[in-house]
Coordinates of C-alpha atoms in Angstrom, one line a residue:
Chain U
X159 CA -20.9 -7.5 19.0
X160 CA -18.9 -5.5 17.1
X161 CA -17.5 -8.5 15.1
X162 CA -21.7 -9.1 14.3
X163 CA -22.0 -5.5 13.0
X164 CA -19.2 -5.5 10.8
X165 CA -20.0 -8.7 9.3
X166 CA -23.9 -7.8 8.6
X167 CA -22.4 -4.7 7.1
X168 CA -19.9 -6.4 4.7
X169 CA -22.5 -8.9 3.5
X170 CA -25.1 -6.2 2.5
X171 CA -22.2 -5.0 0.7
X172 CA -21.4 -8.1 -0.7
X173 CA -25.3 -8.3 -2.2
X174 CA -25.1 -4.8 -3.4
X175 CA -22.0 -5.4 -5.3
X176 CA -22.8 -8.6 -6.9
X177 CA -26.8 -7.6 -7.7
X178 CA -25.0 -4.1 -9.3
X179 CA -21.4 -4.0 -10.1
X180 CA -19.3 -1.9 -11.5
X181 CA -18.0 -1.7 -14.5
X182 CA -14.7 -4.0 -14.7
X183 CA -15.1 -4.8 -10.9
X184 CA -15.9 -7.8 -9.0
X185 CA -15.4 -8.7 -5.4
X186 CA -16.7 -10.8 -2.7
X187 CA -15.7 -12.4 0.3
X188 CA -13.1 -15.3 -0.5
X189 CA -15.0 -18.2 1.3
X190 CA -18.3 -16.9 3.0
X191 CA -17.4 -18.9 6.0
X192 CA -15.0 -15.8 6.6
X193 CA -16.6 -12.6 5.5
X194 CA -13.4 -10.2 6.6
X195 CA -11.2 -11.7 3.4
X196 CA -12.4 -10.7 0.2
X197 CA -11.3 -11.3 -3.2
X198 CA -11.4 -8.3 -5.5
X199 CA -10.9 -8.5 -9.8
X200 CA -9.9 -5.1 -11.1
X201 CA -9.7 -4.1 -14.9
X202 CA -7.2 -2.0 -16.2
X203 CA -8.7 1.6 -16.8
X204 CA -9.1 2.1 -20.7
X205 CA -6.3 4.7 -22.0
X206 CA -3.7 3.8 -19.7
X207 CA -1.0 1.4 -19.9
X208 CA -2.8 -1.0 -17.8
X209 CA -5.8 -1.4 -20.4
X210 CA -7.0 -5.0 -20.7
X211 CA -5.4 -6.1 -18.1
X212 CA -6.9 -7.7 -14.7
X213 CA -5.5 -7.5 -11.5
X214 CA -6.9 -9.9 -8.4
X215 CA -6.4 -8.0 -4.8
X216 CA -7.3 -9.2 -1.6
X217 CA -8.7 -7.2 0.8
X218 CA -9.0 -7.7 4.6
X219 CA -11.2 -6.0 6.7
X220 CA -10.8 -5.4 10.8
X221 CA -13.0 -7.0 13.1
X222 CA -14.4 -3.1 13.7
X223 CA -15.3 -2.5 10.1
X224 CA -16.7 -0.1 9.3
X225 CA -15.6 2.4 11.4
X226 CA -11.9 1.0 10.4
X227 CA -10.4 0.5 6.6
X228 CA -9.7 -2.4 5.4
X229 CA -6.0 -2.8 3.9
X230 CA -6.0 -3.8 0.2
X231 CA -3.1 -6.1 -1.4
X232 CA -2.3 -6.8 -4.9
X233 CA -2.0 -10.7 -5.8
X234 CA -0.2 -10.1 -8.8
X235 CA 3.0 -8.4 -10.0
X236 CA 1.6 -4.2 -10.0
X237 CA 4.6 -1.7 -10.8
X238 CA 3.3 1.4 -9.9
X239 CA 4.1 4.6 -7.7
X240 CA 1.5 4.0 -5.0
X241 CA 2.0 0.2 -4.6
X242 CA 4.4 -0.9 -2.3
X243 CA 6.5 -3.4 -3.6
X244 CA 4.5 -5.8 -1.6
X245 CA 1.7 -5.4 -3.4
X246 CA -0.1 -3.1 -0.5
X247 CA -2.2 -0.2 -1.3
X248 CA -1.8 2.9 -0.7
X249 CA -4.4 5.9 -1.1
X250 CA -5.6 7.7 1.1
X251 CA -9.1 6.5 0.8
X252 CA -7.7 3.5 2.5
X253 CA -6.5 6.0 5.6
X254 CA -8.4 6.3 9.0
X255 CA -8.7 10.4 9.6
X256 CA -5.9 11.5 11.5
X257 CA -3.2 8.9 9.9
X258 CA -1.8 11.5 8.3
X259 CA 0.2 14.1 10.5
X260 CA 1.6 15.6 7.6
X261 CA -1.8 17.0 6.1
X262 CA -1.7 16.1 2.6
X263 CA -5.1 14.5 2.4
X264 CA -8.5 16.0 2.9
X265 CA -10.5 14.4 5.7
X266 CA -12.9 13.8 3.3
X267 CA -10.6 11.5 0.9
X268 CA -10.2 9.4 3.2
X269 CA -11.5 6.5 5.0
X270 CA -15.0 7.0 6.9
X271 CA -17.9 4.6 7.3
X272 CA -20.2 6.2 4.7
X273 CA -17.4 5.2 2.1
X274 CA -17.5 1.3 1.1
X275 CA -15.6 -1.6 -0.9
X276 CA -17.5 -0.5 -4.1
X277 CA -15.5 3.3 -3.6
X278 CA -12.3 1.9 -2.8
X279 CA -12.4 -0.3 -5.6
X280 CA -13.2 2.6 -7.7
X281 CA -10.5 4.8 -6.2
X282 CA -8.0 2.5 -7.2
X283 CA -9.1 2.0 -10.5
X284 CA -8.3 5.7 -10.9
X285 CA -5.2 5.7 -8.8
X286 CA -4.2 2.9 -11.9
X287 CA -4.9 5.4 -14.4
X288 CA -3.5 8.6 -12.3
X289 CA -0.9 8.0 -10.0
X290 CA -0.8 10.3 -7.2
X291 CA 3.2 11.2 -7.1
X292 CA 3.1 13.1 -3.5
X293 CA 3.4 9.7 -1.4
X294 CA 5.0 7.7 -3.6
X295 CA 4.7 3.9 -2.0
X296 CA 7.8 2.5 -4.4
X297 CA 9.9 4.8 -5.2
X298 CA 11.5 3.6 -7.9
X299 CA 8.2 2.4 -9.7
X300 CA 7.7 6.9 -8.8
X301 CA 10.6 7.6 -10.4
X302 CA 10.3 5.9 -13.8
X303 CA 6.7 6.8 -13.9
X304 CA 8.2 10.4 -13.1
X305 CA 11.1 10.2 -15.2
X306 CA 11.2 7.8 -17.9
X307 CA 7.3 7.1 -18.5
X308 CA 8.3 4.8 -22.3
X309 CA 10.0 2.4 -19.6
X310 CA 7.2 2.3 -17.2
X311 CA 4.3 2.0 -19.2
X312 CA 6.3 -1.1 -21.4
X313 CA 6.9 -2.5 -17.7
X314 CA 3.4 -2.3 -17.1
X315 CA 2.3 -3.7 -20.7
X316 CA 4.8 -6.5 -19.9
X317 CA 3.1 -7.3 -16.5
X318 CA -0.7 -7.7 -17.9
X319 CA 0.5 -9.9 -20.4
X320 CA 2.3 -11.9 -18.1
X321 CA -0.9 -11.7 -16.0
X322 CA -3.3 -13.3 -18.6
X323 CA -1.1 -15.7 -19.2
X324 CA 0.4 -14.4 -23.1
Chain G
X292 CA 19.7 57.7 38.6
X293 CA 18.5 54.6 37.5
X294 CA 19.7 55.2 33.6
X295 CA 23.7 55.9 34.5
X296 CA 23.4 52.5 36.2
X297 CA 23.4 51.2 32.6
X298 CA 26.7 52.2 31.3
X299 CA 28.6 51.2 28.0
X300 CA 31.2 48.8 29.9
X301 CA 28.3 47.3 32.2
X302 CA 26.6 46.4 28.9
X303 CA 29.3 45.1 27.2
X304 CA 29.9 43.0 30.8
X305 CA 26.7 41.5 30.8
X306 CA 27.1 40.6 27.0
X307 CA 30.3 38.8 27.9
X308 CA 28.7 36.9 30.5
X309 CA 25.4 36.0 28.6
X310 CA 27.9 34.9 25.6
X311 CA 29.5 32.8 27.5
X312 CA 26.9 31.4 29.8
X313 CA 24.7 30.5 26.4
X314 CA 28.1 28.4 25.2
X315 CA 28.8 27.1 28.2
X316 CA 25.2 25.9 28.1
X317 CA 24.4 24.5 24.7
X318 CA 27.9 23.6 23.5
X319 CA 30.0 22.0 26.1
X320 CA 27.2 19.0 26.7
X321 CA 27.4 17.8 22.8
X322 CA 31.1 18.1 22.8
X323 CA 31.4 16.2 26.1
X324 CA 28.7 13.9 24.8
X325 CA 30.5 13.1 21.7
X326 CA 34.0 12.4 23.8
X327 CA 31.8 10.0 25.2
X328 CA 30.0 8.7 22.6
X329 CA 33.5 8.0 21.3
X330 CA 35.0 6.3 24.2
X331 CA 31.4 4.2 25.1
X332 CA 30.6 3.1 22.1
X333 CA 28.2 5.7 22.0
X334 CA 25.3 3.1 23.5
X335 CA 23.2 5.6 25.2
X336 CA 22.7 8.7 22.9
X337 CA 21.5 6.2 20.1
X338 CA 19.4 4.7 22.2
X339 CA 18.0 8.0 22.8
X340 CA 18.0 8.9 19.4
X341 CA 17.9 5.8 17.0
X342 CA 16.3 2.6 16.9
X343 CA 17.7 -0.6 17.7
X344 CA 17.6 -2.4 13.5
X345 CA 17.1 -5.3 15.3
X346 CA 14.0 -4.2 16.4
X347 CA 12.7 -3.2 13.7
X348 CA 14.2 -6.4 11.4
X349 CA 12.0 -8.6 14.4
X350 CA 8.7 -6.3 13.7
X351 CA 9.3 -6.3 9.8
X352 CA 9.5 -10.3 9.7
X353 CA 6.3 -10.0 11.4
X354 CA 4.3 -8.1 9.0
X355 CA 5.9 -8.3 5.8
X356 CA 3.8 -5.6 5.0
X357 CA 4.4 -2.9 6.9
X358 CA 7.4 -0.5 5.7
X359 CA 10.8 -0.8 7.9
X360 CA 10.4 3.1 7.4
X361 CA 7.2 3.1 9.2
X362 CA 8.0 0.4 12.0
X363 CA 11.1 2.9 12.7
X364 CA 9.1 5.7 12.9
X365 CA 6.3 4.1 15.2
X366 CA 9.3 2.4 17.5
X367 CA 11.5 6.0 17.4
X368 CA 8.4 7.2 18.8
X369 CA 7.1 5.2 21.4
X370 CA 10.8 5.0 22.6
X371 CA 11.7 1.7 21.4
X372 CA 8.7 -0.9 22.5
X373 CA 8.7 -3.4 20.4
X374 CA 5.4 -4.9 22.0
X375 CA 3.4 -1.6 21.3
X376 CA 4.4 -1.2 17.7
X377 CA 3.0 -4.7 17.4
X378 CA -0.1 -3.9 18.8
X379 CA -0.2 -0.9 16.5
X380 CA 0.5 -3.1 13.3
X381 CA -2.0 -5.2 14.4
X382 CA -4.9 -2.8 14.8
X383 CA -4.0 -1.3 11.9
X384 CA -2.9 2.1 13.0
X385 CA 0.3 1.9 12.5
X386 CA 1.2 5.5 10.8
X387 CA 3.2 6.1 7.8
X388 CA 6.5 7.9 8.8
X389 CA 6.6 11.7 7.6
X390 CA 8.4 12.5 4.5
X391 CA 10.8 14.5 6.7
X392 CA 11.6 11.6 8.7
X393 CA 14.9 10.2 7.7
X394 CA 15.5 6.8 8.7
X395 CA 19.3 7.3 10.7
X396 CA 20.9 4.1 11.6
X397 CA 19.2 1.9 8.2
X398 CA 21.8 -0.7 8.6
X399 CA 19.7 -3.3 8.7
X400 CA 20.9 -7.4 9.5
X401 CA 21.8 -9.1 6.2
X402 CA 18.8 -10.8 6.2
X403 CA 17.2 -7.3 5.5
X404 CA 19.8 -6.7 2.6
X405 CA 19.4 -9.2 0.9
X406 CA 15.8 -9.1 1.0
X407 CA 15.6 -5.4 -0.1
X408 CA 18.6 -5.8 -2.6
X409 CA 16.6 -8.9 -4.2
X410 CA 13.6 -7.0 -4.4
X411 CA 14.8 -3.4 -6.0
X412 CA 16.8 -5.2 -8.5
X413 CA 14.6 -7.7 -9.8
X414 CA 11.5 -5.3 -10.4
X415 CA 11.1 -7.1 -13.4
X416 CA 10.5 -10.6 -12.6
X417 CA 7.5 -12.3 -11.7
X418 CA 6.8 -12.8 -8.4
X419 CA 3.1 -14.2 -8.7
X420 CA 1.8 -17.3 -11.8
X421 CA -0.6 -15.9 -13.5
X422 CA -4.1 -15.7 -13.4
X423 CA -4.9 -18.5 -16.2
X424 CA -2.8 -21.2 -13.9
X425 CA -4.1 -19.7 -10.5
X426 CA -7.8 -19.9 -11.4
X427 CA -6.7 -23.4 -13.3
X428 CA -8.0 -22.3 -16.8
X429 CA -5.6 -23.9 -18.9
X430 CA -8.3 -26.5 -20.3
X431 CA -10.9 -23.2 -21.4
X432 CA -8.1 -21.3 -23.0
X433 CA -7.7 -24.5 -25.0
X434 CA -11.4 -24.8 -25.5
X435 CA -11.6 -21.3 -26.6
X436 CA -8.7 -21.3 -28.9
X437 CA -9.7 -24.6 -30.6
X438 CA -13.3 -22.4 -30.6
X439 CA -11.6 -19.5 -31.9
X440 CA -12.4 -19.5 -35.8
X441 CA -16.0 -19.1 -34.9
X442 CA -15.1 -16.3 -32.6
X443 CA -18.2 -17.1 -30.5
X444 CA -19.5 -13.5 -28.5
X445 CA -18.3 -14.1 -25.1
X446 CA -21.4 -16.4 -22.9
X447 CA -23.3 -13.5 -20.8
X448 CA -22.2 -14.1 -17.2
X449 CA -25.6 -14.4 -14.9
X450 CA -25.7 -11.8 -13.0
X451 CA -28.3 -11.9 -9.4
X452 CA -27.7 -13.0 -6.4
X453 CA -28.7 -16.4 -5.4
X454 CA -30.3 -17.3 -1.9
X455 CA -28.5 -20.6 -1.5
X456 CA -24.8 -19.8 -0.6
X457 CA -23.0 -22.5 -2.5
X458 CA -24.9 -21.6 -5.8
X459 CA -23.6 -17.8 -4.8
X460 CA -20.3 -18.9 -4.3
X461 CA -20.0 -20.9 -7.5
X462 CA -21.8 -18.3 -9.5
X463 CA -19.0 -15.7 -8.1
X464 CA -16.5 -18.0 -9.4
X465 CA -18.0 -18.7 -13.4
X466 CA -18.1 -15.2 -13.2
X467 CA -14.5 -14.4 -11.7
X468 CA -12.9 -17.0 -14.8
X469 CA -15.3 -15.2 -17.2
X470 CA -13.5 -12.0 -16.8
X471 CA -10.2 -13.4 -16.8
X472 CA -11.1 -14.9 -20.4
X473 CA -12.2 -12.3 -22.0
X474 CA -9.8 -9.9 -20.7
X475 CA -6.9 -12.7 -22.2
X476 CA -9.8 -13.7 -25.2
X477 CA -9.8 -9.3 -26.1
X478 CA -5.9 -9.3 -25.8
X479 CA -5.7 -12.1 -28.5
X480 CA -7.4 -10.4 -30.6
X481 CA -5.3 -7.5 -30.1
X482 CA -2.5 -9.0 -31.2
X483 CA -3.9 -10.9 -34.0
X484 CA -5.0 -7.3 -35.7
X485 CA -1.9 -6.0 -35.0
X486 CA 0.2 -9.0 -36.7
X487 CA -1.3 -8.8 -40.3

C-alpha cells in the first residue's frame, strides 16, 4: 500500500522534473521498472571551483517515501567537506526530524514530505558552492577546504576534468 | 536545647564521616574495578562501556555506507546488538554519532586499516571512469571534435514528456549524454581560449 503511494508520488515527480527542470539538473528513475533508484546529473554551480563540471548521483528512495528521505550518493570522485568519502550525502535536507540529537539543524531544513527530489537536488547544488563546515562528512576534504582552500579548489578543478574525460 | 546539640566537634564528626563515606563510595569501586580489569583482562567493564570492533567491522562490511563512527554509536547504545543496528541501517534511521562522541576502542581488524589507510591517502586518485566511457561517448566526442571547426551550437535537447515509456526512457538518456557534451564541449573551449 504504502509501496503504491510512494511510487505514484515519485513518478508525478518524475513528470514534473522532466516537463520543467532545473537549471543544470536532470534526474529520473534509472530503469522505470524500479521507480525507488534514480539517476540524478548535477552541474557544477557557476563561481565555484566546481564550474562546468557534472556530477551523476544516485539516489534511493525507501519503500515509505515520502514520509522518509531518500539517501543520495555520488558516482563520481566529489572531494568535498560534506561528502563522505563514499560518495554519500550529507545535508541535512536529507535528515528525517529528530536525526539530529545535537540540534544544529532547524526542523525546517530538513527532510519532510512537502520537500521533494527537485529541492534536494537544489540544496546540493548549493551545498557544492557553500560548504556547510559544522558537520563536516570527510574531514580531511573540511580541513583543506578550511585550511588550504588553493589545494582544494585545484583538487576539485582536477576531479571535473577527470570527470569529462580531459 | 536543640542548638547546643550542634557543637563545633559534632560538626567536624559528621564531616569526617560524610568525607569518608563519599570516598569510600565513589572511589574504592574504580580502584577495585581497575585491579580487576588488570588481572581479567578487563572483559566486562569494556563490554559495559565499549563496543566489540568486531561488531562494528561485521556491520560496516554490510553497508559500506554507513560511518564505523555511526554503527559504534548506534551499537554503544543499544548495548551491543548487532541485529538491531542492522535493522536501523536498513530503515534508514541509523543516527549520525554526536560530535562529542569519541569513538574509544577504534582498533579496528586490519581489514579495516587497510581499507581506511588506502582511502585517506589516496584522496587523489580516481576511484570512478569517467563520464564519457560510462555513458560510452567516445564515438560523439570524436564526431564533435572532427565537427569542431564549424563549432556547430550545441542540438536543442527535446524537452516534454512522452506517454510511451521507452520513448521517455530514451529521450532521458539523448538528454543525459547531451549534458555531458556540452559540459566537456564548453570546457574545450575553455582551454582553447586560454592556450593562445
Amino acid at each position: 500500500m504504502s509501496a503504491s503511494v510512494a511510487a505514484k508520488r515519485l513518478f508525478q515527480e518524475y513528470r514534473l522534473l522532466t516537463n520543467d527542470p532545473p537549471e543544470g539538473i536532470m534526474a529520473g528513475p534509472v530503469n522505470e521498472d524500479d521507480l525507488f533508484s534514480w539517476e540524478a546529473l548535477i552541474q557544477g554551480p557557476e563561481g565555484t571551483p566546481f564550474e562546468g563540471g557534472v556530477f551523476p548521483a544516485i539516489l534511493t528512495f525507501p519503500k515509505d517515501y515520502p514520509l522518509a528521505p531518500p539517501t543520495m550518493k555520488f558516482t563520481c570522485d566529489l572531494w568535498h567537506p560534506n561528502v563522505y568519502p563514499s560518495g554519500l550525502v550529507c545535508i541535512s535536507i536529507l535528515h528525517a526530524p529528530g536525526d539530529d540529537p545535537n540540534h544544529y539543524e532547524h526542523a525546517s531544513e530538513r527532510w519532510s514530505p512537502i520537500q521533494s527530489v527537485e529541492k534536494i537536488l537544489i540544496s546540493v547544488m548549493s551545498m557544492l558552492a557553500e560548504p556547510n563546515d559544522e558537520s563536516p562528512a570527510n574531514v580531511e576534504a573540511a580541513k583543506m577546504w578550511r585550511e588550504r582552500r588553493k589545494e582544494y579548489e585545484e583538487l576539485v578543478r582536477q576531479n571535473v576534468r577527470r570527470g569529462l574525460g580531459l | 536545647m536543640a542548638e547546643q546539640t550542634l557543637s563545633i566537634p559534632q560538626l567536624i564528626a559528621v564531616g569526617l564521616i560524610g568525607f569518608f563515606l563519599i570516598r569510600w563510595l565513589f572511589f574504592s569501586p574504580s580502584s577495585n574495578a581497575g585491579n580487576r580489569n588488570a588481572q581479567a583482562s578487563g572483559a566486562r567493564q569494556t563490554a559495559a562501556r565499549r563496543v566489540d570492533p568486531q561488531q562494528v567491522e561485521q556491520v560496516a562490511q554490510m553497508f559500506p555506507q554507513a560511518s564505523r563512527r555511526d554503527i559504534q554509536w548506534d551499537l554503544q547504545r543499544n548495548g551491543g546488538s548487532v541485529a538491531a543496528t542492522v535493522e536501523r541501517v536498513l530503515s534508514g534511521r541509523l543516527e549520525m554519532a554526536p560530535p562529542s562522541f569519541q569513538p574509544l576502542n577504534l582498533t579496528p581488524s586490519p581489514v579495516a586499516i587497510a581499507t581506511t589507510t588506502s582511502r585517506t591517502s589516496t584522496p587523489h586518485k580516481a576511484k570512478y571512469p569517467d563520464l564519457i566511457t560510462r555513458y560510452n561517448l567516445g564515438s560523439r566526442v570524436k564526431a564533435t571534435e572532427a565537427a569542431a571547426s564549424s563549432t556547430s551550437p550545441a542540438p536543442a535537447s527535446k524537452q516534454g514528456w512522452s506517454q510511451n515509456k521507452t520513448e521517455r526512457q530514451s529521450l532521458m538518456q539523448q538528454r543525459k549524454e547531451e549534458m555531458i557534451l556540452a559540459a566537456r564541449r564548453k570546457m574545450e573551449d575553455k582551454d582553447k581560449q586560454k592556450a593562445p
